[in-house]
Tab-separated table of N, CA and C in Angstrom:
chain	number	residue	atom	x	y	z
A	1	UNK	N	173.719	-49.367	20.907
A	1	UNK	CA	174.252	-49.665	19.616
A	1	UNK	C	173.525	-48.788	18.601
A	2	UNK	N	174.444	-47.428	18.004
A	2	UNK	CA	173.694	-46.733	17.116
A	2	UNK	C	174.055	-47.362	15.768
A	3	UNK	N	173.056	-47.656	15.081
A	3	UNK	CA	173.165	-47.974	13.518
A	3	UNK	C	172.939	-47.231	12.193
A	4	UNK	N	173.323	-47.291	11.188
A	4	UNK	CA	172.870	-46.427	10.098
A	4	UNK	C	172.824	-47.346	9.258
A	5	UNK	N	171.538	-47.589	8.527
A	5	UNK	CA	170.919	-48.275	7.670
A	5	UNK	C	170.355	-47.805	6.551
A	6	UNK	N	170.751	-48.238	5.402
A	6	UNK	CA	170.372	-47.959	3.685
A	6	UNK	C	168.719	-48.269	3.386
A	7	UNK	N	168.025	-47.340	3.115
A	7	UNK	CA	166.542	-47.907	2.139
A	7	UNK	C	166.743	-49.168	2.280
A	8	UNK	N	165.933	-49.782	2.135
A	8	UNK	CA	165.603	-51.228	1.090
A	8	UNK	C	165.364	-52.458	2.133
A	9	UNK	N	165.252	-53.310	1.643
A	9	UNK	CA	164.328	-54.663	2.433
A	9	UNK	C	165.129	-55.008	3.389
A	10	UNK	N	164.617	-56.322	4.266
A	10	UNK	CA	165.249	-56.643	5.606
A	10	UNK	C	164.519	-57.396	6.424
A	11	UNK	N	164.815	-57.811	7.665
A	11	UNK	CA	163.643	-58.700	8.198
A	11	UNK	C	163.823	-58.050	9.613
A	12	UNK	N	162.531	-58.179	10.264
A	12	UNK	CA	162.090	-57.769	11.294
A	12	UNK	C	162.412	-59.356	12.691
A	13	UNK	N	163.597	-59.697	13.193
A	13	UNK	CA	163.090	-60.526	13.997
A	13	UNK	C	162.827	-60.223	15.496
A	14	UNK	N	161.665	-61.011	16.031
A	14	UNK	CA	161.379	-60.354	17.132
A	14	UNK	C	160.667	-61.549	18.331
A	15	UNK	N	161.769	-61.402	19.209
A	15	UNK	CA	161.700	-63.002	20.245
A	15	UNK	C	160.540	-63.143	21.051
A	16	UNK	N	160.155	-64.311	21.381
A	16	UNK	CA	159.029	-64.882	21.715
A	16	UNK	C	159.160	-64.991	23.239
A	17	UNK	N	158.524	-64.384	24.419
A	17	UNK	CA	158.640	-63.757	25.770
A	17	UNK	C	158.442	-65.887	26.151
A	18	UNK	N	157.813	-66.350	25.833
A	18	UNK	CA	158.138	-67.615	25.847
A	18	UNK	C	159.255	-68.433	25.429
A	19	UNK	N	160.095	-67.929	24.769
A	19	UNK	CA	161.480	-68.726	24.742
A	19	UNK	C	160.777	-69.834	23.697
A	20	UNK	N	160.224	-69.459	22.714
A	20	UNK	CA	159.952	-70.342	21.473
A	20	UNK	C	160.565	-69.521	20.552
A	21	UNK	N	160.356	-70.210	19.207
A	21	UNK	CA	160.633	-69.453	18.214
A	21	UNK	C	160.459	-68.223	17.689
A	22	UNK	N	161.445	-67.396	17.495
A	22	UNK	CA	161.419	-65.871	17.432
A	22	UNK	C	160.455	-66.033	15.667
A	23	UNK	N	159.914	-64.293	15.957
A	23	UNK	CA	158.995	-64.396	15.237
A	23	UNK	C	159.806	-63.713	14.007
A	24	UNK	N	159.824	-63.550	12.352
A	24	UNK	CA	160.663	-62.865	11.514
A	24	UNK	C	159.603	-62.203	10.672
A	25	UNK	N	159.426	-61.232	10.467
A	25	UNK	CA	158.812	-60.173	9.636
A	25	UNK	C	159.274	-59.734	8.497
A	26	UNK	N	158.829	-59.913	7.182
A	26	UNK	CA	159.761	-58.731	6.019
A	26	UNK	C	159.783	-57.340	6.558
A	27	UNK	N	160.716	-56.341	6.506
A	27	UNK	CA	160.900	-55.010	6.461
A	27	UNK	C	160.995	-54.365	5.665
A	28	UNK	N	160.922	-53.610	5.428
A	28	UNK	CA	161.425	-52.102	4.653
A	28	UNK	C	161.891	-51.230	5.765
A	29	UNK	N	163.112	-50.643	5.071
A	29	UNK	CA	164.252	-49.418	5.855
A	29	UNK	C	163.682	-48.464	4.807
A	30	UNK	N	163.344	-47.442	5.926
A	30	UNK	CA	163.189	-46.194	5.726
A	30	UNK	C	164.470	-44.928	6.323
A	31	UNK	N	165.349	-45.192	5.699
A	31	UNK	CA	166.334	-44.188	6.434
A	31	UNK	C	166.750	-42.894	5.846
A	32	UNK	N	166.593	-42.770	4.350
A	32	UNK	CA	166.764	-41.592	3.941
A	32	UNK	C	165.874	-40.804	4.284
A	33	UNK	N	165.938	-39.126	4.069
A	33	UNK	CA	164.664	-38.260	4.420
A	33	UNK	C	163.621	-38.413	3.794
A	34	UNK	N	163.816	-38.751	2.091
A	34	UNK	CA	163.160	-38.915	1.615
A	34	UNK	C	161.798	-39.955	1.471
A	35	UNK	N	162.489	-41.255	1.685
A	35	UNK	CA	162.108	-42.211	2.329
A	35	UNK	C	161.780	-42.424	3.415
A	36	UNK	N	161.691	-41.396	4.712
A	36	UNK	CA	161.036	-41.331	6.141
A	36	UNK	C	160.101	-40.203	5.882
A	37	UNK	N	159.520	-39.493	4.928
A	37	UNK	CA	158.738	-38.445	4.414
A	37	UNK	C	157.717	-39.080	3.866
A	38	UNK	N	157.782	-40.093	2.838
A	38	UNK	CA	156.725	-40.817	2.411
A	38	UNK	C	156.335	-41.858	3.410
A	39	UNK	N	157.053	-42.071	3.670
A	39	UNK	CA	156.230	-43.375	4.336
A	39	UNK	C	155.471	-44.633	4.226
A	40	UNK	N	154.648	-44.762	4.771
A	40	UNK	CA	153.299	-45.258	4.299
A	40	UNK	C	152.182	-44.492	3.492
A	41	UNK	N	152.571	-43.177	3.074
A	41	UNK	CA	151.615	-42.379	2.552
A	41	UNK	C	151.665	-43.007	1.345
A	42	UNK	N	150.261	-42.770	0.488
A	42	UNK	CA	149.514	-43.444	-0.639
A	42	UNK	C	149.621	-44.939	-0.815
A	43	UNK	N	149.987	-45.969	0.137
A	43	UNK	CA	149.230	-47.116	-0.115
A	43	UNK	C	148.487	-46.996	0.831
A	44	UNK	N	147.633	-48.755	0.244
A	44	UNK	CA	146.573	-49.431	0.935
A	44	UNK	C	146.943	-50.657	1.731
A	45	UNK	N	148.011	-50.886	2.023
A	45	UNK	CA	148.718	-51.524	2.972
A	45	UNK	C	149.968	-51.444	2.948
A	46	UNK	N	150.568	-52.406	4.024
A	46	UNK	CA	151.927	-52.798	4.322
A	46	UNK	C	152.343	-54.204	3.943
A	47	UNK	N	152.929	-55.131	3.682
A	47	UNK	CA	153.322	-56.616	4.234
A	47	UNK	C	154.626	-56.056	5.417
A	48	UNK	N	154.809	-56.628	6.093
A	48	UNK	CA	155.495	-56.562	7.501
A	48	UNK	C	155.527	-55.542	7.746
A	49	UNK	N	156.449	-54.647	7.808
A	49	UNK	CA	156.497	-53.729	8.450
A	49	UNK	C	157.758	-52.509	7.626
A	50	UNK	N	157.498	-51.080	8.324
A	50	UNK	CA	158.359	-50.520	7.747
A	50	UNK	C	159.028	-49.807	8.900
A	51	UNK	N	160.330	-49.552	8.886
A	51	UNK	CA	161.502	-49.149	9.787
A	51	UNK	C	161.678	-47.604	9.695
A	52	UNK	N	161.290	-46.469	10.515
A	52	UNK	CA	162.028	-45.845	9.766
A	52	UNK	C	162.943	-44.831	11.044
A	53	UNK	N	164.191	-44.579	10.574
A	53	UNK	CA	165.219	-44.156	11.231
A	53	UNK	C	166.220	-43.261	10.655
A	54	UNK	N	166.393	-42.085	11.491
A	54	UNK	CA	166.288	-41.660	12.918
A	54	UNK	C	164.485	-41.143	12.458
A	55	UNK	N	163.571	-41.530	13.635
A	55	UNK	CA	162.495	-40.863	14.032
A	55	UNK	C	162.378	-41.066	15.479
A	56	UNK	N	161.986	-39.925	15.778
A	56	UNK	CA	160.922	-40.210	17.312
A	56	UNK	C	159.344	-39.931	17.146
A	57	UNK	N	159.041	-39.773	16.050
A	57	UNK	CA	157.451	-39.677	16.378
A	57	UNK	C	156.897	-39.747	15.045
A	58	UNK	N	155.474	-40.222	14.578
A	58	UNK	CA	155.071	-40.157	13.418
A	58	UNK	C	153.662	-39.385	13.291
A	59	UNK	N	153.046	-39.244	11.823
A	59	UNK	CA	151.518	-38.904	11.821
A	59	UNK	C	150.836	-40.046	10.884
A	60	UNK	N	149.671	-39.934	10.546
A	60	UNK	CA	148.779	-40.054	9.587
A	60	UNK	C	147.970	-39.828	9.315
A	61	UNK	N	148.244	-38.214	8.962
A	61	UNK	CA	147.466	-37.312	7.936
A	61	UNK	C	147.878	-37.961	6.220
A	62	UNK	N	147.057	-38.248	5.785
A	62	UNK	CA	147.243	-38.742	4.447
A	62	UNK	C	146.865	-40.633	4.285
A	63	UNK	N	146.728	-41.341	5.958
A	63	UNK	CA	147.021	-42.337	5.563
A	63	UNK	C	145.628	-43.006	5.019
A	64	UNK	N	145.700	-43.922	4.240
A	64	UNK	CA	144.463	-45.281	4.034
A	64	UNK	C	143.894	-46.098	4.902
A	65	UNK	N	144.394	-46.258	5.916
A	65	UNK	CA	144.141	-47.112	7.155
A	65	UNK	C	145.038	-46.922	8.389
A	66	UNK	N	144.857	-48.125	8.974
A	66	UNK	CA	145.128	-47.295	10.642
A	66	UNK	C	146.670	-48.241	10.830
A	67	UNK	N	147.326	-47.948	11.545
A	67	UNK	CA	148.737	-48.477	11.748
A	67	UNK	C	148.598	-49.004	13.196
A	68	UNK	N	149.754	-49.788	13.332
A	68	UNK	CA	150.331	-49.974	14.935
A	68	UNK	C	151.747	-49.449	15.060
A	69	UNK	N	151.718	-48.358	15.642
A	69	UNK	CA	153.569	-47.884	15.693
A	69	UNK	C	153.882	-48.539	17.204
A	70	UNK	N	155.426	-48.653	16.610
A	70	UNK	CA	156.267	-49.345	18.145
A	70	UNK	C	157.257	-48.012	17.972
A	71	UNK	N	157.385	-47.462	19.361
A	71	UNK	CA	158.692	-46.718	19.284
A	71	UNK	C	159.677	-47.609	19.873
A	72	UNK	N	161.166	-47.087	19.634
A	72	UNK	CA	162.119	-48.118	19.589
A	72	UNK	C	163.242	-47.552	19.916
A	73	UNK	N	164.093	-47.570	20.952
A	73	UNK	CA	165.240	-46.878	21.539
A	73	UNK	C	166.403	-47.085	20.929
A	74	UNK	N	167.929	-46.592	20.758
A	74	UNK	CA	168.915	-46.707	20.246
A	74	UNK	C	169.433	-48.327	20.334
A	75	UNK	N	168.975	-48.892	21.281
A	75	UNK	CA	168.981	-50.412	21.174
A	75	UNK	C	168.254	-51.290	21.150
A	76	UNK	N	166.974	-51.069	19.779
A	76	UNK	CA	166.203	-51.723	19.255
A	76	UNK	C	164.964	-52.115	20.392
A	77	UNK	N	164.736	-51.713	21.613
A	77	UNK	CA	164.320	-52.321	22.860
A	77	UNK	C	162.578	-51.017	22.135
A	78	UNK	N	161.828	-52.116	22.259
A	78	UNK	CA	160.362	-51.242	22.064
A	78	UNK	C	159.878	-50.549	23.350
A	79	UNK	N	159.900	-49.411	23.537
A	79	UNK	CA	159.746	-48.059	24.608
A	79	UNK	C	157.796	-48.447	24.824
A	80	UNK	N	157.199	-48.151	23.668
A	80	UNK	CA	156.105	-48.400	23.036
A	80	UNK	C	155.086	-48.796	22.235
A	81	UNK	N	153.760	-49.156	22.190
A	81	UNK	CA	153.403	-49.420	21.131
A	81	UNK	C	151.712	-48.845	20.823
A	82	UNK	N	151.139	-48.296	19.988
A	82	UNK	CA	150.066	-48.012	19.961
A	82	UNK	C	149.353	-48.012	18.262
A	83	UNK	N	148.289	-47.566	18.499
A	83	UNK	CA	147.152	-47.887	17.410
A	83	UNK	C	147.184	-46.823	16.969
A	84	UNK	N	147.019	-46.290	15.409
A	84	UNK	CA	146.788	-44.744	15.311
A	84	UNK	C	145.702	-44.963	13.840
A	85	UNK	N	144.905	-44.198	14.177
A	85	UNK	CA	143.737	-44.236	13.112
A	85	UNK	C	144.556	-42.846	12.001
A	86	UNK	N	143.789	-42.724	10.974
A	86	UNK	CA	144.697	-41.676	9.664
A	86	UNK	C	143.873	-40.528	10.251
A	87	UNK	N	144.624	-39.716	10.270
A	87	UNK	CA	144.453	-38.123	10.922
A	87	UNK	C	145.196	-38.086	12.151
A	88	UNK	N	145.979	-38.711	12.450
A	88	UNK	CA	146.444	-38.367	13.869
A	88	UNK	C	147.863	-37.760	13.924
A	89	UNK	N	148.418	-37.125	14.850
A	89	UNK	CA	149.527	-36.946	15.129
A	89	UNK	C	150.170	-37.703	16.501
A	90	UNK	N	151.259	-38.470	16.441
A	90	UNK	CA	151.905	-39.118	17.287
A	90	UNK	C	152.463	-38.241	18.255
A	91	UNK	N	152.527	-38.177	19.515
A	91	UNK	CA	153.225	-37.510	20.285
A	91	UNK	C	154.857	-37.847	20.236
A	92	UNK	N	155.852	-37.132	20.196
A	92	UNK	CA	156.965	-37.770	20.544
A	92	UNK	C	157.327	-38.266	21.641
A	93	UNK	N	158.237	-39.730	21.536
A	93	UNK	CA	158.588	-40.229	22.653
A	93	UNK	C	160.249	-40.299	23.275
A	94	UNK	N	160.067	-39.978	24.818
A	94	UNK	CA	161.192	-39.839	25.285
A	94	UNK	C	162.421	-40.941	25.150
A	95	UNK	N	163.316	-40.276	24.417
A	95	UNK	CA	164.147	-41.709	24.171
A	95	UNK	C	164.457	-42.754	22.992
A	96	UNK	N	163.108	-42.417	22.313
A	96	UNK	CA	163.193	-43.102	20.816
A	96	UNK	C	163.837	-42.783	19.942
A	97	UNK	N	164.536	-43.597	19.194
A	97	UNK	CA	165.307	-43.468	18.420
A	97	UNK	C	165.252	-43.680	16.768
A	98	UNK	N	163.632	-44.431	16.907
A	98	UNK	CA	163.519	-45.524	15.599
A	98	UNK	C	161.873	-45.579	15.524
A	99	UNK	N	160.710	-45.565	14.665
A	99	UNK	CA	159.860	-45.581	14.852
A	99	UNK	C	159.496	-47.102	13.629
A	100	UNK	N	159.057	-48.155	14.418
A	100	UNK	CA	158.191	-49.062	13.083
A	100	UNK	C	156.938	-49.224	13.088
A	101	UNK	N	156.775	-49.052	11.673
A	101	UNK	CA	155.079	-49.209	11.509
A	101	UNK	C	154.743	-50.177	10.946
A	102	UNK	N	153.299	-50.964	11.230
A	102	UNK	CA	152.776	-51.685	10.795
A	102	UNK	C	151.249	-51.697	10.546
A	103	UNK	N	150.319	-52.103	9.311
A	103	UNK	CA	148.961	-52.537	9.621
A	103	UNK	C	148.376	-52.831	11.250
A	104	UNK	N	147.504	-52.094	11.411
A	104	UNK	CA	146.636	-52.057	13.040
A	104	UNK	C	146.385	-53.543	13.415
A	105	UNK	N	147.004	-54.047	14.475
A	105	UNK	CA	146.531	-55.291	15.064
A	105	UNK	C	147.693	-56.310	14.325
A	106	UNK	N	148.668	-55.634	13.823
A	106	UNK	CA	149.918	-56.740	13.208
A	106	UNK	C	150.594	-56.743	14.252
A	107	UNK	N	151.160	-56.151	14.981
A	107	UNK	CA	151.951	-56.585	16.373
A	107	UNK	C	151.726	-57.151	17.597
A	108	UNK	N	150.507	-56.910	17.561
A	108	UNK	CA	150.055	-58.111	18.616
A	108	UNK	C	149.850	-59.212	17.917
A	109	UNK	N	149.607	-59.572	16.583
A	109	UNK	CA	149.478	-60.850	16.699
A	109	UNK	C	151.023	-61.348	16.410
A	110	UNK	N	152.141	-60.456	16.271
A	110	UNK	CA	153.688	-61.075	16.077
A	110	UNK	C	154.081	-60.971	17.815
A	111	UNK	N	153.159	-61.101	18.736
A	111	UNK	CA	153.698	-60.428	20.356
A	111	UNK	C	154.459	-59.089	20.608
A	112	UNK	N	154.515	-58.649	19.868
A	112	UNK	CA	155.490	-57.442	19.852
A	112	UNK	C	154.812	-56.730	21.246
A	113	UNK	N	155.606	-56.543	22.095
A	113	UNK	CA	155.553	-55.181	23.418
A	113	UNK	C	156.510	-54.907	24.191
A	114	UNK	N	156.135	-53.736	24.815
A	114	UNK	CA	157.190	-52.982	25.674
A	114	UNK	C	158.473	-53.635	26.031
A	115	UNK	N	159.333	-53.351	26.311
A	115	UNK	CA	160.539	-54.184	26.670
A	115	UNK	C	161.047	-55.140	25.352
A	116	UNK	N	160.378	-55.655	24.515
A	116	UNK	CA	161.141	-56.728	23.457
A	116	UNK	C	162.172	-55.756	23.005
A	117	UNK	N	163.243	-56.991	23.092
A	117	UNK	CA	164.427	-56.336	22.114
A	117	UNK	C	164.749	-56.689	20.555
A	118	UNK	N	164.573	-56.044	19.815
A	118	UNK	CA	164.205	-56.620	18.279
A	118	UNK	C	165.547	-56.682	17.373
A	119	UNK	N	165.541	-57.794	16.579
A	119	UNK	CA	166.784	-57.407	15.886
A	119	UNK	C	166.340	-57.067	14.319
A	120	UNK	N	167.385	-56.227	13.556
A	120	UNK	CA	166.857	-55.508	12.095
A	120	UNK	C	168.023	-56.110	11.251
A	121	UNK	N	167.672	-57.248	10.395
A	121	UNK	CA	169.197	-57.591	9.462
A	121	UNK	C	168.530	-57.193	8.399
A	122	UNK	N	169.491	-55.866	7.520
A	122	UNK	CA	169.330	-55.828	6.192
A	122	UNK	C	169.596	-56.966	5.674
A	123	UNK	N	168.688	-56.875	4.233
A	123	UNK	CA	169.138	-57.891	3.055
A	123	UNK	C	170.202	-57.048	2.078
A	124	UNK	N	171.527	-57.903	1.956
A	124	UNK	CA	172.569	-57.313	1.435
A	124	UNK	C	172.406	-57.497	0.138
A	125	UNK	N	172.423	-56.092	-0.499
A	125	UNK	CA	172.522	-56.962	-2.360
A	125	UNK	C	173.675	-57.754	-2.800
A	126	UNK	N	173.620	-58.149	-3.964
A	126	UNK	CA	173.823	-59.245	-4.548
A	126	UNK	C	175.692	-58.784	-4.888
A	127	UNK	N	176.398	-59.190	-4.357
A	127	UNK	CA	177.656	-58.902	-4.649
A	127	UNK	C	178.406	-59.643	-6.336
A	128	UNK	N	179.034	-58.208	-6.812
A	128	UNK	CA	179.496	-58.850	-8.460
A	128	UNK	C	179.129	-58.030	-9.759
């Protein structure tokens, strides 16, 4: 399922390998170039997480702190997930379609790994 998604907020939900309650994250969509160029560059954090698409790979040269990226295949299914301190360059990954980032040590504590299949609902503006 390929998607094309607008800038702007959204929620991250992402199911519980226990068959409890899926976990929901605020997002940010990063889909323009412009908006997959900045990034996370010049803050000092995140709250949930940020989406950004089409990517297969990221850096952080420029960043404030250290991230957890998940790579993420054309059907939301996480390929990967790792730690990246600021100065690094991400290798690209085979297959990814979608890269999300988060504050270091935020996805493990939402369970996020390999195999989860995640769902991304924009928040629709306000019709009128």
């Amino acid at each position: 399922m390929t998607r094309r998604w607008r800038d702007g907020p959204g929620s991250l939900v992402i199911p519980r390998d226990d068959g409890g309650t899926a976990v929901t994250v605020p997002l940010e969509i990063a889909a323009s170039y412009r908006a997959r160029t900045r990034g996370l560059l010049g803050r000092d954090t995140v709250e949930g997480a940020m989406l950004l698409s089409p990517a297969g790979s990221v850096h952080t040269f420029g960043m404030r702190f250290a991230i957890d990226v998940a790579y993420l295949d054309r059907r939301l299914t996480v390929r990967a997930v790792r730690t990246m301190v600021p100065g690094r360059l991400g290798l690209p990954r085979l297959r990814s379609r979608h890269v999300l980032e988060a504050a270091a040590g935020a996805m493990a504590g939402w369970g996020l790994r390999p195999g989860a299949r995640l769902t991304v609902e924009p928040v629709q503006p306000p019709q009128g």
